mmCIF file of N, CA and C in Angstrom:
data_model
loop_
_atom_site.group_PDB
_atom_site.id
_atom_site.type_symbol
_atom_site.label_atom_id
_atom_site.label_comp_id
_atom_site.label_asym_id
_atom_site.label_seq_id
_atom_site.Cartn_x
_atom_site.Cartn_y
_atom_site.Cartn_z
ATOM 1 N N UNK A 1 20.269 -6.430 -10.538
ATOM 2 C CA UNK A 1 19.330 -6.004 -11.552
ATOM 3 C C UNK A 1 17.936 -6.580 -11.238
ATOM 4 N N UNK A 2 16.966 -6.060 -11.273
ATOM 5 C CA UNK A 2 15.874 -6.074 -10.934
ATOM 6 C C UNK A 2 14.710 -6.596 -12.351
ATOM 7 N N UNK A 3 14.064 -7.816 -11.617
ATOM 8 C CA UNK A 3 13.466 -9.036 -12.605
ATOM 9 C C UNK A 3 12.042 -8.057 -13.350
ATOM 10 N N UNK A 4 12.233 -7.929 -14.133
ATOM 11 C CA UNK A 4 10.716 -7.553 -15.109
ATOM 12 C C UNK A 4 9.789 -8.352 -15.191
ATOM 13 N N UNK A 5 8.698 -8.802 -14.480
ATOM 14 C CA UNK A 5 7.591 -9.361 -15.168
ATOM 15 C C UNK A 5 6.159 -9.418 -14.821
ATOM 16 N N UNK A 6 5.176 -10.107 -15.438
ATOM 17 C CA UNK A 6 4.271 -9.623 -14.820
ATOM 18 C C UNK A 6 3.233 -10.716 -15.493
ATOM 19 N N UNK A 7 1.914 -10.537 -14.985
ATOM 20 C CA UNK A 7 1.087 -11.961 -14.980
ATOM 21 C C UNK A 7 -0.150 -11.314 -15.268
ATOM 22 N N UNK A 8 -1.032 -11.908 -15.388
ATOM 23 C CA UNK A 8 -2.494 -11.683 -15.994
ATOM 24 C C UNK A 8 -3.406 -12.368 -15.396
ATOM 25 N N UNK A 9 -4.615 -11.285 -14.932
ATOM 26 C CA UNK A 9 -5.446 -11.929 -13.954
ATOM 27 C C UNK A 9 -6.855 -11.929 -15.275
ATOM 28 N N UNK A 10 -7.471 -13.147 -15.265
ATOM 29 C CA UNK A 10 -8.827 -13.367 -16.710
ATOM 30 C C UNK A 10 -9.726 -13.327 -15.909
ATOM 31 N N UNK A 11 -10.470 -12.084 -16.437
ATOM 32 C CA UNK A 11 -11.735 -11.400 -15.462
ATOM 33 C C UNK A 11 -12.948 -12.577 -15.882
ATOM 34 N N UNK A 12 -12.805 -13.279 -16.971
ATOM 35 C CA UNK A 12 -14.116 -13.899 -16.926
ATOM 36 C C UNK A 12 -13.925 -15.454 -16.415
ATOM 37 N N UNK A 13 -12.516 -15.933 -16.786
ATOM 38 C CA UNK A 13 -12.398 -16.937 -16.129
ATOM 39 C C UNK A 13 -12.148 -17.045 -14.371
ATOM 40 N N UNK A 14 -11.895 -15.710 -13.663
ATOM 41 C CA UNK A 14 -11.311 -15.334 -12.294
ATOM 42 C C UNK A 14 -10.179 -16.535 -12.113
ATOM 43 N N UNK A 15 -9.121 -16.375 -13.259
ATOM 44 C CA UNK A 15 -8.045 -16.897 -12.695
ATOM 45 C C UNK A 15 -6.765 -16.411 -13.176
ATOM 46 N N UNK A 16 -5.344 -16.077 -12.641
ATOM 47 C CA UNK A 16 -4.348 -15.784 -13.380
ATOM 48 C C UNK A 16 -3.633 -17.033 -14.384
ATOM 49 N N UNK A 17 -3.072 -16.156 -15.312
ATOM 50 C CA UNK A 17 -2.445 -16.969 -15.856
ATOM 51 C C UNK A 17 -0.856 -17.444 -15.130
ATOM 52 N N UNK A 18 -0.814 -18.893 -15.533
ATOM 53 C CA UNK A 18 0.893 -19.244 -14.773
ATOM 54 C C UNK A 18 1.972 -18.482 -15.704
ATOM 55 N N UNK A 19 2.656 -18.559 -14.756
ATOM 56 C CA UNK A 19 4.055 -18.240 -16.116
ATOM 57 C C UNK A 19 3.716 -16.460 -15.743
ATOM 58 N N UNK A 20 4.883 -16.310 -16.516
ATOM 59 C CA UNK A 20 5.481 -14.917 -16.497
ATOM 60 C C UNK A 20 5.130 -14.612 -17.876
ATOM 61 N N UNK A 21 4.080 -13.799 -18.239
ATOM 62 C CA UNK A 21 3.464 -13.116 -19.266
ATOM 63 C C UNK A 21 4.204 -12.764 -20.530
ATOM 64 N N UNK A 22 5.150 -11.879 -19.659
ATOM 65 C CA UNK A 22 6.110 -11.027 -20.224
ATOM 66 C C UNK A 22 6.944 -12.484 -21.552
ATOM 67 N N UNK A 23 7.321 -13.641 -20.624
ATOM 68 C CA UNK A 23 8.149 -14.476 -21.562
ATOM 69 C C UNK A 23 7.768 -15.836 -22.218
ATOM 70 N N UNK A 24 6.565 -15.994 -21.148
ATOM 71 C CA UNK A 24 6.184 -17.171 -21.747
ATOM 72 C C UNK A 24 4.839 -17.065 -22.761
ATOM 73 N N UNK A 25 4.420 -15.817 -22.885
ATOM 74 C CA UNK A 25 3.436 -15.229 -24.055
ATOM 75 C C UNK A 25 3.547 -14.098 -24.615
ATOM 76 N N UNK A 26 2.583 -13.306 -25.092
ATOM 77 C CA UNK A 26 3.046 -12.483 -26.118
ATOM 78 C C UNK A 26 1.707 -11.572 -25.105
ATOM 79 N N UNK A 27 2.667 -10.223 -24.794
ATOM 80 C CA UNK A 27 1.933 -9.267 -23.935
ATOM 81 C C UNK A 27 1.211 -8.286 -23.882
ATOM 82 N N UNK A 28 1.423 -8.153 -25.414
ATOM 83 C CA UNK A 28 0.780 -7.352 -26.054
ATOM 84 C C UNK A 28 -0.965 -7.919 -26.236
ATOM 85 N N UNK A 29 -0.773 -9.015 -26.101
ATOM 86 C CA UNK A 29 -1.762 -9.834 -26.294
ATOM 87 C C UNK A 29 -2.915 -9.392 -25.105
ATOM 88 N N UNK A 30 -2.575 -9.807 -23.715
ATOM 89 C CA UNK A 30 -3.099 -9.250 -22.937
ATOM 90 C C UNK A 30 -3.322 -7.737 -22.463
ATOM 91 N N UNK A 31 -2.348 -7.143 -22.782
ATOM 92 C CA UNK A 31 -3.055 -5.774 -22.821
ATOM 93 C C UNK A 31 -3.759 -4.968 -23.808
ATOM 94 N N UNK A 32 -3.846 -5.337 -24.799
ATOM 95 C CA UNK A 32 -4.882 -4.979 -25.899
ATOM 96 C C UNK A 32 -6.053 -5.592 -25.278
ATOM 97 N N UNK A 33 -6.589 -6.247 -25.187
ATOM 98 C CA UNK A 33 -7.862 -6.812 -24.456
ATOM 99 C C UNK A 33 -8.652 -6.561 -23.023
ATOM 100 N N UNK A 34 -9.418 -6.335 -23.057
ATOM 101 C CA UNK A 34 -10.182 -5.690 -21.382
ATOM 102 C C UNK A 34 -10.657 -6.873 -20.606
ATOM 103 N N UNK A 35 -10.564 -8.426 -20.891
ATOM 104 C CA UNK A 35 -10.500 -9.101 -20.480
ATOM 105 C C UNK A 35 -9.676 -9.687 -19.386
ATOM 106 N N UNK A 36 -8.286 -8.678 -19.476
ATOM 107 C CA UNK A 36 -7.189 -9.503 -18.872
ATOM 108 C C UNK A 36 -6.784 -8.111 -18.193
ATOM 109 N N UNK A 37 -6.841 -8.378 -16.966
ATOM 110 C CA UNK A 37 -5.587 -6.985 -15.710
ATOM 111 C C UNK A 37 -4.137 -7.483 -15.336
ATOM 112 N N UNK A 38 -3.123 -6.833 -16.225
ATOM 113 C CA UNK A 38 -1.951 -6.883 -15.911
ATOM 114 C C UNK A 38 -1.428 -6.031 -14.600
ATOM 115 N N UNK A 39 -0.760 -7.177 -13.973
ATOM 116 C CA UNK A 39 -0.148 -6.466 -13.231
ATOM 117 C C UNK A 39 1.297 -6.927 -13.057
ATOM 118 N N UNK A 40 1.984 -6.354 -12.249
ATOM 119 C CA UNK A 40 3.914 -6.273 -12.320
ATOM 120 C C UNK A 40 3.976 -6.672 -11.426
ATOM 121 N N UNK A 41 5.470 -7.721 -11.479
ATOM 122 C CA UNK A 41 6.385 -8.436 -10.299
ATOM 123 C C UNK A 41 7.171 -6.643 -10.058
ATOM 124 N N UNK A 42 7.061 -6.638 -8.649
ATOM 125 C CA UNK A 42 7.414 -5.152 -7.718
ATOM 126 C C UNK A 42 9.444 -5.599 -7.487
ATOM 127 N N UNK A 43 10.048 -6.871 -7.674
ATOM 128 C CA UNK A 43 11.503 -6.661 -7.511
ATOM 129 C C UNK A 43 11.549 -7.237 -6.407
ATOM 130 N N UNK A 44 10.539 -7.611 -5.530
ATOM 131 C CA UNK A 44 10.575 -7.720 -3.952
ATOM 132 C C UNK A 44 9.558 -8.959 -3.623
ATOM 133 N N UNK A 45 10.311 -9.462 -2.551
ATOM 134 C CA UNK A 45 9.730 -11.143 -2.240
ATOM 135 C C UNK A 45 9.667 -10.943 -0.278
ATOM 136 N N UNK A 46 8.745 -11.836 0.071
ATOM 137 C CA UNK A 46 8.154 -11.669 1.296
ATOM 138 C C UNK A 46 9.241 -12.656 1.852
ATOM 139 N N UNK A 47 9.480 -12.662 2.835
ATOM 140 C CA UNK A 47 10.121 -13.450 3.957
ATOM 141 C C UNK A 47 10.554 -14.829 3.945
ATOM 142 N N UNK A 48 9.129 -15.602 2.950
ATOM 143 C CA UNK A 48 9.521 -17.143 2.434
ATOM 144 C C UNK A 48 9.903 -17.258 0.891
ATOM 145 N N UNK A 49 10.198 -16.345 0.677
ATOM 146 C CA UNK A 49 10.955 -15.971 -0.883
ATOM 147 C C UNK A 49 9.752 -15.738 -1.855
ATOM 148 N N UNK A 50 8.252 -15.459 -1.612
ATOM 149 C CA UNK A 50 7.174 -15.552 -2.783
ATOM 150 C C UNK A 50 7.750 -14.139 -2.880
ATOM 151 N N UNK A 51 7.407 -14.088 -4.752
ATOM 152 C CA UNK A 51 7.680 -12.608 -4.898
ATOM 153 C C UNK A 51 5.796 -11.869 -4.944
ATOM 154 N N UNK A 52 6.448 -10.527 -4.760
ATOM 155 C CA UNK A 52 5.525 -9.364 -4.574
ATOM 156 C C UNK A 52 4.555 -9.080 -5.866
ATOM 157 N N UNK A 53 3.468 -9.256 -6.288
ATOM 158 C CA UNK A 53 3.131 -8.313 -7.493
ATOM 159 C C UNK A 53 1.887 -7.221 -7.029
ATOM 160 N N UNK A 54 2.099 -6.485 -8.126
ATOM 161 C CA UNK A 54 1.102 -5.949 -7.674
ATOM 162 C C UNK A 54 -0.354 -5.826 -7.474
ATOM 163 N N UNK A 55 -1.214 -5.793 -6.822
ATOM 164 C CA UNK A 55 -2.446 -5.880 -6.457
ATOM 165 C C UNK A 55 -2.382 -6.908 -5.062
ATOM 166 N N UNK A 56 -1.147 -7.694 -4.619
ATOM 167 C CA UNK A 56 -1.549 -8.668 -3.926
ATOM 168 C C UNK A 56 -1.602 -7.639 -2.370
ATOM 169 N N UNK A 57 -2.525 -8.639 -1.825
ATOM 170 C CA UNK A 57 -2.369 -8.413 -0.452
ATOM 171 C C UNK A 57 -1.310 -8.785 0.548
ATOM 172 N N UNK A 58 -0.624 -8.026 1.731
ATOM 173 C CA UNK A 58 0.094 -8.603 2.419
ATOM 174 C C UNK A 58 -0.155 -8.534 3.975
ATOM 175 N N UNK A 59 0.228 -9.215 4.903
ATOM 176 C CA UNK A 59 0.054 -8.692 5.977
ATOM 177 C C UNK A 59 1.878 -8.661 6.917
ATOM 178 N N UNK A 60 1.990 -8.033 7.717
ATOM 179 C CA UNK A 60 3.317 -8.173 8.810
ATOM 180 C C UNK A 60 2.826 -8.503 9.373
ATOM 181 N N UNK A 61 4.021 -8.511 10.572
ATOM 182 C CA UNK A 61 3.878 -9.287 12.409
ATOM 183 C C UNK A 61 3.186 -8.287 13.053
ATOM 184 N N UNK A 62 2.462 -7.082 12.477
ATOM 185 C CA UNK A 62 2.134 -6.527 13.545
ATOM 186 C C UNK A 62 0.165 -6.127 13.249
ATOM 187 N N UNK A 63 0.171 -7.322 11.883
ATOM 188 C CA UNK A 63 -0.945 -7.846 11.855
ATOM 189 C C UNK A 63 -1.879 -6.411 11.112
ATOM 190 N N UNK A 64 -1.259 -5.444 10.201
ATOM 191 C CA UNK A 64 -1.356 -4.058 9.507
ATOM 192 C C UNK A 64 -1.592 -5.239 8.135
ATOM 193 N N UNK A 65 -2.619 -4.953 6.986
ATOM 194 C CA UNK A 65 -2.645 -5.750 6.062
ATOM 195 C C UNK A 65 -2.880 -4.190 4.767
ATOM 196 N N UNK A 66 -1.926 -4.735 3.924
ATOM 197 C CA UNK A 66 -1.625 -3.577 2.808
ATOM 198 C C UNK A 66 -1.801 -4.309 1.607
ATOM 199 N N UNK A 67 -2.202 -3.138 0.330
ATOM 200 C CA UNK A 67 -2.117 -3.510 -0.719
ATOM 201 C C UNK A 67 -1.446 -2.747 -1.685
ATOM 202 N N UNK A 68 -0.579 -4.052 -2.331
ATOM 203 C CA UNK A 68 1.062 -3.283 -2.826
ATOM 204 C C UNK A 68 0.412 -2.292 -4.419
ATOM 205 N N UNK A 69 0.348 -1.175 -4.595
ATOM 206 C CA UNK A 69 0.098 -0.254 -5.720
ATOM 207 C C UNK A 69 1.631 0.359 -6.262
ATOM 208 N N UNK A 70 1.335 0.907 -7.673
ATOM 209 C CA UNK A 70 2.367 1.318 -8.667
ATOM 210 C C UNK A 70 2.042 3.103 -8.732
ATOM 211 N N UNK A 71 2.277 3.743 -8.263
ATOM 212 C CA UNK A 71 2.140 5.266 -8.548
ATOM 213 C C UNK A 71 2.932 5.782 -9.906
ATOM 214 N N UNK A 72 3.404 4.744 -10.894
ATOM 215 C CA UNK A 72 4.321 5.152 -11.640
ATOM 216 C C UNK A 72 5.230 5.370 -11.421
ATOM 217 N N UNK A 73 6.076 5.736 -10.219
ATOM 218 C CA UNK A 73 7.667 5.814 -10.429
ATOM 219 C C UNK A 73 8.122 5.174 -8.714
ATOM 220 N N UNK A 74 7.427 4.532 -8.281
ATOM 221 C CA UNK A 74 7.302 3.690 -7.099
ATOM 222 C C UNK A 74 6.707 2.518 -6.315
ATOM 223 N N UNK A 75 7.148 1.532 -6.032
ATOM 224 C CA UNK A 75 5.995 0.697 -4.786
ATOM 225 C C UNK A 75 5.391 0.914 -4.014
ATOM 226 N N UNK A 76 4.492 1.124 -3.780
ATOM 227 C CA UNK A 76 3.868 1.493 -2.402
ATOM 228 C C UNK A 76 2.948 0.368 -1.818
ATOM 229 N N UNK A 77 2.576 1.026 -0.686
ATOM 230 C CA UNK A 77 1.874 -0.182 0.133
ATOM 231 C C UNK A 77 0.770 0.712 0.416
ATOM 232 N N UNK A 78 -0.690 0.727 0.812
ATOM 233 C CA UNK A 78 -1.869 1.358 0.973
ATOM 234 C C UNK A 78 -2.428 0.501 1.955
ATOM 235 N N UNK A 79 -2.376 1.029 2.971
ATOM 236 C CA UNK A 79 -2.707 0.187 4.332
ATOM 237 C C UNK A 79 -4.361 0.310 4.298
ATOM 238 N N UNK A 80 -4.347 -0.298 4.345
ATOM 239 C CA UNK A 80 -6.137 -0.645 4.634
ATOM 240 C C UNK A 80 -7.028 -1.103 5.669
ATOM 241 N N UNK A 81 -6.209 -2.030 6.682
ATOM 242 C CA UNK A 81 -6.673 -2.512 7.860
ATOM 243 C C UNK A 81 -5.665 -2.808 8.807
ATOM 244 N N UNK A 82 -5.661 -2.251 10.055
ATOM 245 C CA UNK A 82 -4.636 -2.261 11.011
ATOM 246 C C UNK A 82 -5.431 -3.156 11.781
ATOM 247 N N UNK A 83 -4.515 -3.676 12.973
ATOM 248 C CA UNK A 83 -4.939 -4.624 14.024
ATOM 249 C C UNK A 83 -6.162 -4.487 14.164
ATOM 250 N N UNK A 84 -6.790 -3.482 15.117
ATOM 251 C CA UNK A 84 -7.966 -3.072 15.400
ATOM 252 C C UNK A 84 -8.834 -2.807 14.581
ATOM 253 N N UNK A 85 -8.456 -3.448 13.803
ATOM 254 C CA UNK A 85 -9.743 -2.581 12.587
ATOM 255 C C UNK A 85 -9.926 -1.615 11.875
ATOM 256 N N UNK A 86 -9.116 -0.706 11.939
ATOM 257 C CA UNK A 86 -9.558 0.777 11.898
ATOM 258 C C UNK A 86 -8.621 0.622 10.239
ATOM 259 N N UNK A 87 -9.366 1.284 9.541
ATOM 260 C CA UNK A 87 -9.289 1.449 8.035
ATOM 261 C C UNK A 87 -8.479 2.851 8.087
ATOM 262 N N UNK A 88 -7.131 2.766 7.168
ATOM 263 C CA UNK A 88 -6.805 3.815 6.896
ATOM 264 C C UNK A 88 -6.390 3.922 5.317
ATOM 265 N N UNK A 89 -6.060 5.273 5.160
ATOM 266 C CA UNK A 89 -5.468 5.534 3.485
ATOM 267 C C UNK A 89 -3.882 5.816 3.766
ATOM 268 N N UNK A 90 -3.024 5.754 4.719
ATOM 269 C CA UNK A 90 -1.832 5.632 4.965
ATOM 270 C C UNK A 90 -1.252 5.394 3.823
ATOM 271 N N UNK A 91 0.032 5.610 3.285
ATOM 272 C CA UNK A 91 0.561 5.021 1.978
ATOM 273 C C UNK A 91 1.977 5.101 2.645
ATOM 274 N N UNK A 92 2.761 4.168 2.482
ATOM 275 C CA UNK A 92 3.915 3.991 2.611
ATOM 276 C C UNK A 92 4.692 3.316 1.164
ATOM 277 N N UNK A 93 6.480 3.756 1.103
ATOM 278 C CA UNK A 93 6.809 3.770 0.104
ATOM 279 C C UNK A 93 7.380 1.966 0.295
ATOM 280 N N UNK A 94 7.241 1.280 -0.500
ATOM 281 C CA UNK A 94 7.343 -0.258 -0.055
ATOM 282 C C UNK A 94 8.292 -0.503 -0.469
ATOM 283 N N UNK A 95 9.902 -1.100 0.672
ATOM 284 C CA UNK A 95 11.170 -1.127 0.539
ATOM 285 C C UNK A 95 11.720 -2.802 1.027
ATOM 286 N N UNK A 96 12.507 -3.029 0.747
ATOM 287 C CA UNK A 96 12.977 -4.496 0.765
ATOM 288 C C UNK A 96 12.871 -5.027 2.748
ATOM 289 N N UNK A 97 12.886 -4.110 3.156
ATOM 290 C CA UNK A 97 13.443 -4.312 4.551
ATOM 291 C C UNK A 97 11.668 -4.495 4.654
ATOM 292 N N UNK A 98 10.423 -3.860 4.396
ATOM 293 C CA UNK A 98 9.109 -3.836 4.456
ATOM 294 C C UNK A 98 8.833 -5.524 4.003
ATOM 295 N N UNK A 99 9.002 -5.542 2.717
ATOM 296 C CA UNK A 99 8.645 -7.033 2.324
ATOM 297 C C UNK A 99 9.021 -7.804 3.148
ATOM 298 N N UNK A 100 10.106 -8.023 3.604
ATOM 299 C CA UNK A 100 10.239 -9.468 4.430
ATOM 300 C C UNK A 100 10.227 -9.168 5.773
ATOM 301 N N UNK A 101 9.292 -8.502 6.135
ATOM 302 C CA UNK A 101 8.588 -8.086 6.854
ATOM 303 C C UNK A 101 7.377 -9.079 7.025
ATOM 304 N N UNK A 102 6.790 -9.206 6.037
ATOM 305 C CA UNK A 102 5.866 -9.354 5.046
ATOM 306 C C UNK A 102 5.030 -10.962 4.988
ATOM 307 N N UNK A 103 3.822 -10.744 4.389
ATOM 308 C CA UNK A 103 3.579 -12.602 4.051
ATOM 309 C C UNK A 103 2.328 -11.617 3.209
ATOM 310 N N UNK A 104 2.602 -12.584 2.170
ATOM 311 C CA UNK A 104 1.744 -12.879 1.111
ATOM 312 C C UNK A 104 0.606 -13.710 1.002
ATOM 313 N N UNK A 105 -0.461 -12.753 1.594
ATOM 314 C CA UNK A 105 -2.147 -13.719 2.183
ATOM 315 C C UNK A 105 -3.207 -13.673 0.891
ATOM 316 N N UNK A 106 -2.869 -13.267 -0.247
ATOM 317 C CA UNK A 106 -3.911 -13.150 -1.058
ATOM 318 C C UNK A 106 -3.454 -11.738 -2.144
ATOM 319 N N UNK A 107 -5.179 -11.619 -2.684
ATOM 320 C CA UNK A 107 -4.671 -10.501 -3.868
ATOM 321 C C UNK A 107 -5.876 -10.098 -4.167
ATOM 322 N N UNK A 108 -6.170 -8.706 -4.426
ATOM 323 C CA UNK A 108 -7.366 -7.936 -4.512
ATOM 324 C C UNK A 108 -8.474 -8.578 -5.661
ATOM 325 N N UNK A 109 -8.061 -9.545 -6.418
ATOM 326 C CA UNK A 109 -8.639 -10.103 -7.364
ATOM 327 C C UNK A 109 -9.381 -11.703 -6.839
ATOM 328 N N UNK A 110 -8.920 -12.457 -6.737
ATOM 329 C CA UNK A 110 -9.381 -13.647 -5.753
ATOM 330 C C UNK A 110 -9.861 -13.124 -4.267
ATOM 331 N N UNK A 111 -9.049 -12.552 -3.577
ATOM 332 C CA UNK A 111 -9.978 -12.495 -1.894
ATOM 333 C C UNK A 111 -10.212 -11.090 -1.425
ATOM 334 N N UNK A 112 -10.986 -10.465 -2.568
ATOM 335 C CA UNK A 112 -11.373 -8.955 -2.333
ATOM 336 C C UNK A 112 -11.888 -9.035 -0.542
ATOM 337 N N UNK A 113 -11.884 -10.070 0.034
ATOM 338 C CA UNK A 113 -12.587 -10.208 1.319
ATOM 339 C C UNK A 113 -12.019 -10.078 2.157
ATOM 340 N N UNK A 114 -10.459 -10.088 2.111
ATOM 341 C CA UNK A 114 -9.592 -9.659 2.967
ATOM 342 C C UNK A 114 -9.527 -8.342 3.190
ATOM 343 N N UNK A 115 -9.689 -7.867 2.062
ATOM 344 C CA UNK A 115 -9.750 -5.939 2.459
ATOM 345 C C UNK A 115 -11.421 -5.384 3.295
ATOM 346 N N UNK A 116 -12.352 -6.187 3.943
ATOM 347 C CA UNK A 116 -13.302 -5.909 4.479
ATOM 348 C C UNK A 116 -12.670 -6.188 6.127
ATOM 349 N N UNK A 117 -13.288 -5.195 6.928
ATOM 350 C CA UNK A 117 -13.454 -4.859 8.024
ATOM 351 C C UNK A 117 -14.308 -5.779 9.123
ATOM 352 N N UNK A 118 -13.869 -6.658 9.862
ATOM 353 C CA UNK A 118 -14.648 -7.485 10.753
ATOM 354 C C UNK A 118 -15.435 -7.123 11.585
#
């Protein structure tokens, strides 16, 4: 069975909250407010057991760095920078065998700088 939860990133403080939203506060809380971007634990953990949520950044061994999105009835991954540089809109459907694949380098909210092009 697959873990429900999800965390809150505070746009004015630029920091998430700890804890799992869903249980250790009241969630309604944060999503009524435009202060706070929820996002979801994806079910799926990278290689050293961190789990997946969404917005974070990841990279593999073959050095492709993606960012994990919710289409509503799926995970996906939105490749953004391959080895060489080269920026694509690729979307792949993001599966357990992908994650631990995987390492967890950041998240579109703290190191928007990883998704820039060298």
């Amino acid at each position: 069975m697959r873990e429900i939860k999800f965390r809150a990133w505070d746009t004015v403080l630029s920091k998430f909250f700890d804890g799992d939203i869903l249980n250790d506060y009241n969630l309604g809380d944060f999503l009524n407010d435009d202060r706070y971007i929820v996002t979801q634990y994806t079910g799926l953990k990278v290689k050293n057991g961190r789990e997946i949520y969404e917005g974070d950044i990841t990279i593999d061994g073959y050095g492709t760095v993606t960012v994990i999105e919710n289409d509503g009835f799926q995970w996906l991954e939105r490749i953004v920078r391959l080895r060489d540089r080269h920026i694509s809109k690729e979307i792949l459907i993001m599966t357990k065998a992908n994650a631990f694949r995987c390492e967890v380098i950041g998240n579109i909210y703290e190191n928007p700088e990883l998704l820039e092009g060298e």
